[in-house]
XYZ file of C-alpha atoms in Angstrom:
598
model
C 93.781 111.427 29.715
C 90.596 110.505 30.956
C 91.550 109.490 34.557
C 93.181 112.904 34.183
C 90.156 115.099 33.226
C 88.484 112.656 35.567
C 90.463 113.533 38.836
C 90.744 117.254 36.865
C 86.922 117.444 37.417
C 86.548 116.410 41.198
C 88.881 118.695 41.943
C 86.414 122.068 41.153
C 83.280 119.646 42.652
C 82.359 118.471 38.877
C 80.056 115.076 40.462
C 79.387 111.435 38.542
C 76.216 111.985 39.251
C 76.160 115.305 37.024
C 78.455 113.661 34.811
C 75.874 111.332 34.590
C 72.342 112.558 34.069
C 74.526 115.240 31.511
C 75.051 112.000 29.512
C 71.777 110.409 29.974
C 70.600 113.886 28.635
C 72.437 113.827 25.673
C 71.247 109.912 24.285
C 67.511 110.909 24.928
C 68.196 113.604 22.723
C 70.394 111.500 20.094
C 67.274 108.555 20.318
C 64.214 111.183 19.824
C 66.255 113.079 17.314
C 67.423 109.719 14.621
C 63.478 107.987 15.859
C 62.362 111.828 14.562
C 64.692 111.389 11.664
C 64.359 107.739 10.827
C 60.438 107.916 10.907
C 60.768 109.590 7.695
C 61.358 106.493 5.449
C 58.096 104.711 6.135
C 56.154 108.795 5.650
C 57.565 108.761 2.123
C 56.935 105.341 1.448
C 53.427 105.761 2.695
C 53.020 108.336 0.150
C 54.773 106.760 -2.017
C 52.547 103.349 -2.390
C 50.101 106.271 -1.687
C 48.444 104.627 1.644
C 48.717 100.506 0.176
C 49.320 98.689 3.327
C 49.964 95.349 1.494
C 52.480 96.930 -1.135
C 54.383 98.120 1.715
C 54.499 94.920 3.528
C 55.422 92.817 0.698
C 58.258 95.128 0.551
C 59.488 96.780 3.305
C 60.428 94.055 6.125
C 59.836 97.298 8.309
C 56.447 98.168 7.495
C 55.351 94.642 8.993
C 57.099 95.747 12.252
C 55.230 99.450 11.643
C 51.680 97.548 11.359
C 52.011 95.084 14.303
C 53.098 98.001 16.561
C 49.524 99.593 16.035
C 47.794 96.412 15.633
C 49.310 96.115 19.594
C 48.200 99.696 20.133
C 44.633 99.305 18.940
C 45.634 102.346 16.037
C 45.003 101.946 12.461
C 48.119 103.529 9.997
C 47.415 106.695 8.517
C 49.859 109.228 7.302
C 48.342 111.898 10.100
C 49.153 109.762 12.807
C 52.585 109.289 11.352
C 53.245 112.845 11.020
C 52.805 113.040 14.391
C 54.426 110.488 16.116
C 57.635 112.754 13.574
C 56.891 115.348 15.479
C 56.139 113.977 19.233
C 59.735 112.469 18.597
C 61.185 115.875 17.948
C 59.997 117.515 20.491
C 60.591 115.670 22.388
C 63.913 116.311 21.598
C 63.991 119.441 22.213
C 62.609 119.748 25.663
C 65.450 117.180 26.517
C 68.076 119.908 24.905
C 66.767 122.510 26.651
C 66.645 120.555 29.962
C 70.615 119.482 28.379
C 71.430 122.690 28.401
C 70.241 124.068 31.493
C 71.214 122.097 33.347
C 75.433 122.212 31.911
C 75.570 125.644 32.462
C 73.618 126.419 35.877
C 76.658 122.907 37.229
C 79.432 125.388 35.090
C 77.762 129.224 36.774
C 78.338 126.999 40.277
C 81.151 125.581 39.615
C 82.959 128.829 38.630
C 80.932 130.598 41.956
C 82.060 127.834 43.624
C 86.178 127.584 42.540
C 86.258 131.749 42.803
C 85.313 131.111 46.705
C 88.175 128.720 46.850
C 91.292 130.656 44.966
C 89.520 133.166 48.103
C 89.588 131.781 50.208
C 92.361 129.879 49.208
C 94.292 133.317 49.006
C 94.093 134.736 52.335
C 94.280 131.352 54.096
C 98.365 131.623 52.612
C 101.717 132.954 54.230
C 102.259 136.476 53.954
C 104.999 134.939 51.997
C 103.774 134.373 49.152
C 101.217 136.899 49.694
C 104.488 139.599 48.807
C 105.768 136.794 45.791
C 102.119 136.603 44.036
C 101.084 140.584 41.774
C 97.172 141.009 43.181
C 96.952 141.780 39.225
C 97.873 137.816 38.910
C 95.086 136.640 41.539
C 92.255 138.763 40.321
C 93.073 137.646 36.461
C 92.891 134.260 37.935
C 89.375 135.000 39.848
C 87.575 137.151 37.280
C 88.805 135.763 34.599
C 90.549 132.493 33.563
C 88.482 130.147 36.172
C 85.476 130.527 33.731
C 87.537 130.289 30.851
C 89.372 126.848 33.096
C 85.650 125.507 34.096
C 84.946 125.404 30.288
C 87.818 123.505 29.929
C 86.638 121.139 32.302
C 82.707 121.266 30.905
C 83.793 120.715 27.188
C 84.428 117.283 27.432
C 80.722 116.519 28.598
C 80.291 118.318 25.439
C 82.060 116.847 23.284
C 80.257 113.453 24.298
C 77.134 114.505 23.488
C 78.846 115.675 19.837
C 80.371 111.961 19.715
C 76.700 110.050 20.866
C 74.602 111.603 18.470
C 77.535 111.038 16.006
C 76.884 107.282 16.986
C 72.758 107.858 16.839
C 73.102 109.171 13.132
C 75.826 106.627 11.864
C 73.871 104.126 12.751
C 71.065 104.974 10.762
C 73.174 105.683 7.474
C 75.120 102.327 8.313
C 71.130 100.695 7.766
C 70.145 102.801 4.665
C 73.945 102.343 3.023
C 76.486 100.411 4.779
C 79.352 100.425 1.663
C 78.709 103.978 1.802
C 78.889 105.032 5.162
C 82.133 102.750 5.545
C 83.528 104.486 2.790
C 82.502 108.452 4.170
C 83.773 107.251 7.610
C 87.636 106.796 6.409
C 87.531 109.122 4.758
C 85.971 111.550 7.747
C 88.651 109.626 9.694
C 92.068 111.061 7.328
C 89.536 114.000 7.461
C 90.628 114.451 11.224
C 93.807 114.919 11.032
C 94.624 117.806 8.691
C 93.112 120.075 11.931
C 96.007 118.180 13.934
C 98.699 120.519 13.431
C 96.699 123.547 14.349
C 94.933 121.516 17.654
C 98.523 121.579 19.025
C 98.654 125.557 17.858
C 95.469 126.438 19.771
C 97.368 124.685 23.056
C 100.058 126.312 23.238
C 98.287 129.826 22.028
C 95.994 129.137 25.113
C 98.760 129.620 27.413
C 100.223 132.409 25.512
C 96.835 134.634 25.932
C 96.577 133.365 29.330
C 99.791 135.276 30.330
C 98.724 138.294 28.720
C 95.822 138.112 30.348
C 97.826 137.508 33.532
C 100.589 140.882 32.682
C 97.558 142.715 30.745
C 95.792 142.869 34.502
C 98.667 143.067 37.036
C 99.127 146.393 34.561
C 96.102 148.120 34.878
C 95.940 146.911 38.618
C 98.429 148.704 39.299
C 97.881 151.499 36.982
C 94.223 152.827 38.576
C 95.546 152.676 41.650
C 98.206 155.177 41.154
C 95.910 157.786 38.853
C 98.044 161.113 41.132
C 100.995 159.606 40.379
C 101.187 158.894 36.387
C 99.657 161.949 35.880
C 102.012 164.570 38.188
C 104.617 162.393 36.900
C 103.941 162.993 32.988
C 104.075 159.939 32.517
C 100.637 159.796 30.746
C 102.423 159.084 27.158
C 104.302 156.612 28.679
C 101.390 154.629 30.253
C 99.225 154.633 27.179
C 101.506 153.222 24.713
C 102.670 149.875 27.531
C 99.137 149.720 27.691
C 98.615 149.660 24.214
C 100.980 147.395 23.681
C 99.927 144.880 26.386
C 96.439 144.595 24.800
C 97.684 144.484 21.491
C 99.641 141.553 22.607
C 96.561 140.159 23.767
C 94.795 141.207 20.641
C 96.476 139.771 18.000
C 96.812 135.798 20.841
C 93.285 135.974 19.940
C 92.685 136.957 17.131
C 95.471 134.249 16.392
C 93.633 131.918 17.878
C 89.527 132.650 16.050
C 92.000 131.981 13.344
C 92.751 128.505 14.245
C 89.145 127.202 14.700
C 88.171 129.867 11.696
C 90.539 127.301 9.953
C 88.742 123.804 10.648
C 85.295 125.130 9.975
C 86.885 125.213 6.646
C 88.531 122.579 6.042
C 86.195 120.116 7.043
C 82.907 121.509 4.917
C 84.560 121.243 1.875
C 84.948 117.423 2.608
C 81.428 116.845 4.960
C 79.728 118.642 1.321
C 81.391 116.419 -1.073
C 80.513 113.270 0.445
C 77.493 113.906 -0.051
C 77.217 114.705 -2.995
C 79.632 111.837 -4.533
C 76.850 109.331 -2.760
C 73.935 110.891 -4.406
C 76.238 110.018 -7.701
C 76.895 106.642 -6.761
C 74.240 106.299 -5.016
C 71.785 107.096 -7.423
C 74.453 105.937 -10.373
C 75.548 102.696 -9.390
C 72.803 101.003 -6.291
C 69.971 101.616 -7.737
C 68.837 103.144 -4.222
C 65.316 104.285 -4.449
C 65.082 107.886 -4.158
C 62.734 108.573 -0.722
C 66.740 106.397 1.465
C 68.551 108.708 -1.248
C 66.618 111.906 0.255
C 67.003 110.362 3.877
C 70.144 109.382 3.890
C 71.309 113.064 2.291
C 68.903 114.941 4.596
C 71.274 112.574 7.534
C 74.047 113.116 6.478
C 73.967 117.514 6.135
C 72.689 117.151 9.399
C 75.123 115.378 11.034
C 78.332 117.717 9.630
C 77.704 120.168 11.758
C 78.356 117.130 14.324
C 81.217 116.335 12.811
C 82.785 119.418 12.122
C 81.977 120.211 16.382
C 83.328 117.044 17.141
C 86.279 118.033 15.885
C 86.022 122.314 17.139
C 85.172 121.156 20.638
C 88.724 118.772 21.274
C 90.172 121.941 19.282
C 88.134 124.215 22.111
C 89.414 121.932 25.265
C 92.851 122.111 23.763
C 92.822 126.142 23.333
C 91.838 126.010 27.083
C 94.273 124.025 28.533
C 96.348 127.181 29.196
C 93.876 128.788 31.784
C 93.313 125.050 33.610
C 96.629 124.847 33.665
C 97.155 128.390 35.857
C 94.090 127.775 37.918
C 95.384 124.231 38.981
C 98.982 125.897 39.566
C 98.109 128.539 41.508
C 95.851 126.492 43.981
C 98.630 124.042 44.360
C 100.273 126.952 45.308
C 98.084 128.461 47.810
C 97.670 125.078 49.430
C 101.559 124.965 49.726
C 101.967 128.005 51.263
C 98.725 127.461 53.584
C 99.504 129.275 56.968
C 99.618 126.491 59.410
C 97.493 126.669 62.529
C 98.124 123.585 65.381
C 96.939 125.655 68.217
C 94.311 124.734 70.581
C 93.635 127.620 72.679
C 91.554 130.438 73.146
C 93.288 133.747 73.830
C 91.326 135.688 75.682
C 94.120 137.905 78.487
C 96.932 139.625 78.452
C 97.692 139.931 82.495
C 101.669 139.998 82.405
C 103.107 140.214 79.355
C 104.277 139.451 75.266
C 107.964 138.342 75.805
C 110.225 137.788 72.356
C 112.436 135.046 73.630
C 115.885 135.153 71.866
C 113.547 135.326 68.044
C 116.153 135.687 65.243
C 113.471 135.347 61.350
C 115.501 135.600 57.731
C 113.172 136.105 54.547
C 112.614 132.600 52.007
C 115.792 132.478 49.269
C 117.973 134.928 52.082
C 121.152 134.817 53.691
C 120.167 137.595 56.317
C 119.040 137.531 59.277
C 116.227 140.450 59.365
C 116.272 139.732 63.058
C 118.713 137.973 64.936
C 118.307 136.648 68.832
C 115.562 139.443 69.530
C 114.786 138.881 73.578
C 112.142 141.892 75.009
C 109.438 141.514 77.397
C 106.820 144.073 76.356
C 104.090 144.489 79.588
C 100.670 144.498 79.766
C 98.364 147.447 79.190
C 100.920 149.646 78.425
C 102.706 151.855 75.686
C 105.200 150.313 74.108
C 107.313 151.360 71.157
C 109.467 150.426 68.235
C 111.571 153.080 66.477
C 115.024 152.551 64.749
C 116.127 153.768 61.004
C 114.332 151.800 58.237
C 114.753 148.337 57.045
C 115.867 148.042 61.005
C 113.361 145.580 61.714
C 110.207 146.902 62.520
C 108.135 145.750 60.643
C 109.316 141.845 60.516
C 109.557 142.070 64.734
C 105.251 143.559 64.347
C 105.005 140.695 61.726
C 105.798 137.650 63.711
C 103.232 138.641 66.856
C 100.209 137.765 64.698
C 102.229 135.502 62.443
C 101.451 137.197 59.737
C 105.988 135.131 59.797
C 107.754 132.276 61.676
C 110.313 132.613 63.339
C 113.322 131.336 62.364
C 114.222 130.630 65.517
C 112.972 130.981 69.066
C 109.514 131.132 70.712
C 106.591 133.932 71.525
C 104.947 133.798 74.463
C 101.907 135.521 75.645
C 101.382 135.293 79.415
C 104.221 132.330 79.688
C 101.973 130.204 76.451
C 103.782 130.001 73.673
C 102.024 131.828 70.797
C 102.132 128.602 68.739
C 99.527 126.660 71.705
C 96.662 129.414 70.059
C 93.729 129.059 67.337
C 95.710 131.685 65.134
C 92.082 133.613 64.976
C 91.734 133.741 68.944
C 94.981 135.300 68.747
C 94.406 137.723 65.254
C 91.299 138.432 67.335
C 92.721 139.860 70.395
C 94.882 141.883 67.911
C 93.942 144.777 65.665
C 96.225 146.208 63.115
C 96.442 150.350 61.869
C 98.684 150.242 59.375
C 100.788 153.478 58.063
C 98.433 154.283 55.692
C 94.906 153.477 56.393
C 92.471 150.584 53.935
C 89.129 152.398 53.688
C 86.810 150.597 51.564
C 84.025 151.999 49.087
C 81.116 151.878 52.258
C 79.878 154.242 54.734
C 81.667 155.526 58.017
C 79.682 153.144 60.248
C 80.316 150.217 57.670
C 84.556 150.443 58.205
C 84.803 150.902 61.678
C 82.006 148.004 61.941
C 84.459 145.929 60.215
C 86.330 143.369 61.919
C 82.918 143.309 64.308
C 80.034 143.053 61.816
C 77.938 142.945 64.799
C 78.785 146.509 67.198
C 75.963 147.832 68.124
C 75.253 151.815 67.530
C 76.632 153.281 71.595
C 79.976 150.751 70.911
C 80.430 152.307 67.443
C 80.006 155.829 68.914
C 82.401 154.772 72.365
C 85.220 153.938 69.706
C 85.027 157.102 67.021
C 85.061 159.033 71.401
C 87.766 157.105 72.393
C 89.443 157.096 68.415
C 88.970 161.589 68.427
C 86.501 161.591 65.000
C 83.238 160.602 67.072
C 82.842 164.996 66.858
C 84.496 165.266 63.431
C 81.329 162.445 62.396
C 78.438 164.225 64.025
C 78.767 167.026 61.682
C 78.320 165.638 58.804
C 74.804 165.694 57.307
C 74.609 162.039 57.139
C 76.776 161.102 59.979
C 77.843 157.847 60.867
C 76.134 156.925 57.532
C 78.034 158.846 55.055
C 79.719 157.011 51.982
C 83.537 157.790 52.732
C 84.479 155.757 48.795
C 87.163 154.117 47.746
C 90.613 155.480 50.104
C 88.270 158.079 51.815
C 89.562 160.534 49.131
C 88.076 163.582 50.991
C 89.075 162.930 54.539
C 92.017 164.209 55.818
C 94.950 162.006 56.304
C 94.835 162.516 60.756
C 90.951 162.110 59.760
C 91.148 158.630 58.132
C 94.156 158.052 61.331
C 91.792 158.765 63.611
C 88.255 156.660 62.132
C 90.817 153.563 61.822
C 91.899 154.090 65.093
C 87.825 153.833 65.499
C 87.801 150.385 63.736
C 90.597 149.276 66.126
C 88.586 149.852 69.230
C 85.196 148.825 67.985
C 86.403 145.327 68.617
C 87.811 145.831 71.640
C 91.362 144.170 71.690
C 93.697 143.553 74.092
C 96.854 144.229 71.622
C 96.628 147.513 69.142
C 99.404 147.937 66.683
C 99.804 151.129 65.357
C 102.452 151.535 62.146
C 103.964 154.568 61.379
C 100.470 156.774 62.099
C 102.392 159.903 62.031
C 103.815 159.503 59.353
C 101.282 161.144 56.693
C 100.732 163.566 60.290
C 101.378 167.634 59.988
C 102.152 168.797 63.207
C 98.348 169.239 64.527
C 97.567 166.091 63.571
C 100.577 164.426 64.944
C 99.204 166.657 68.712
C 95.635 165.358 67.794
C 97.374 161.850 67.575
C 99.660 161.882 70.666
C 96.413 163.306 72.594
C 94.047 160.420 71.177
C 96.863 157.661 72.814
C 96.907 158.867 76.468
C 92.691 159.332 76.017
C 92.897 155.370 75.225
C 95.009 154.847 77.476
C 93.945 156.058 79.890
C 89.767 154.688 79.550
C 90.698 151.165 77.169
C 92.779 147.898 79.015
C 95.172 147.515 75.873
C 98.461 146.674 75.186
C 99.798 149.521 72.309
C 102.248 148.666 69.923
C 103.498 152.153 68.411
C 106.001 151.911 65.161
C 106.982 155.738 65.214
C 109.665 157.464 63.526
C 108.840 160.501 64.960
C 110.689 159.876 68.581
C 107.896 163.530 69.807
C 104.920 161.617 69.071
C 106.057 158.625 71.532
C 108.029 160.233 74.539
C 105.676 159.343 76.702
C 105.834 155.354 76.167
C 106.339 153.608 78.966
C 108.826 152.008 77.301
C 110.652 152.436 74.212
C 113.120 149.579 71.784
C 115.418 150.682 69.489
C 116.064 148.881 66.384
C 119.452 149.077 64.691
C 119.925 146.007 62.072
C 118.486 143.488 63.012
C 118.604 143.248 66.815
C 118.387 145.299 70.025
C 119.663 148.099 70.630
C 118.390 149.843 73.646
C 115.995 149.734 75.928
C 114.332 152.553 78.185
C 112.165 155.691 78.913
C 112.315 158.822 76.147
C 114.176 160.706 78.796
C 117.084 157.663 79.274
C 117.935 157.024 75.435
C 118.189 160.685 74.251
C 121.760 160.041 76.912
C 122.420 156.951 76.212
C 121.552 155.515 73.522
C 123.443 157.713 69.915
C 120.693 156.474 67.331
C 117.939 157.947 69.016
C 120.005 160.673 70.643
C 120.728 162.116 67.108
C 117.233 162.103 65.408
C 115.558 162.748 67.798
C 117.851 166.527 68.941
C 117.513 166.682 64.269
C 113.361 166.255 64.308
C 113.985 168.833 67.052
C 116.047 171.290 64.500
C 113.780 170.577 62.241
C 109.975 170.626 63.367
């Protein structure tokens, strides 16, 4: 178990020197407290004997050592000096406690930050299949909630060690004061510690259940927060409120049950420890004839050890309770590492002079027996416009995902200028590609920040040039704040066409070798479609870039240099618009229907 904890600690970045320093601070804290309490025995004796040093030496061996120590420092024994020493030890205890608490808290927050960064980095480095299968709410809950609890579960054993050191220190004094009573007390406490064992085991299960409840709630919340308009227009507010209330109720019940288990431990242990103290008071007075100052000190220390004993058991229970978040974070991190994208290339993709070739490429999704793409062999000429069309589910998006290696072909090879794309580094391959999605993904920020996304060091001139090429510059310049206008999340104040052109400007500013536009006109009206077509013409004439467009609207891609018709995962036809109308059945019908409805 200890070895397992050490391995987990190393995994999250908790080093041996850090552990050692925290333990040393705990030892120093215990040392100063023990001496601070222990010195009260000679203080009580000094007061009782009214400062008669000779009488004190004759009655107690301890006083011989005290007098010799004072003589060594050429100091006379007095009540004020003894009280000053006691106070100094307590000040020392507070200083060491402060150092330990601040250091441990600082390390905890740094580990949380480090682990959050690690999870986020691994998430972005994981393959597309992982992103497809793991809900965003799951990842969000892991990063924002569970990581904090996971780090707490790693740090709790150090706190447990601190309490154990303190308990051993207290017991050593109690043993010196009355070894008989201390042995009895230890045996009773050991048996008493077995009582909460069943609750501790339950805490581990409740911790895992609470982690699951948090994950489900987070996933539900993120999906609904992204779609308030849909919820209201669909008239499902009552149903959604009911479902959310049900999820929060389950989370609340698990949290309360966890708190009850911890409270039971406190309730059971307190009477046992207080009872032991009262028994000691009775037995020491009636049977052992102990001096009143010894009885008093013993009770003080016994009362000091009471919260420490409780803390040892509650810390252990808390560790069990936090195993759920720790296991979840570990599992999620391991899944991401196993899903990490392979990057074995070492060439830099700087230019595309000839073409992009798909040679006998097939792809099937994980856990699927059927191919999404089968034996695709096609050449996409450089610095030309190639359109990809076909019915829904024909494999167009899958085709596009293969080029930047978001998905890896099951068989076949993709080449750029006759070089296998696997020989290029992932960074250089993807930096050469700009992607414009069907629904522009615009983060909260200014227009300039959005256009610069992907090239943070782009100059103002580059921004303006990209906006001009995308046909959005006049609109931006009419705004009171121009390029410094804040868009808000998803830029809800912009029209579909404005969002589209703004995102095209973002794609252009990095001067990519390839631009991929995924259904760019699906949410546009007729006027915006025409503006998009003119924008494509302008880009084609003024930029050396290979453009690949996925589209259902055949009118907008009629001027393409090459149109590829995909159907059921295979290339059905390749040609220009006029040829495909005549020779491809699906294309001819689709174009005719669209003309009739436009």
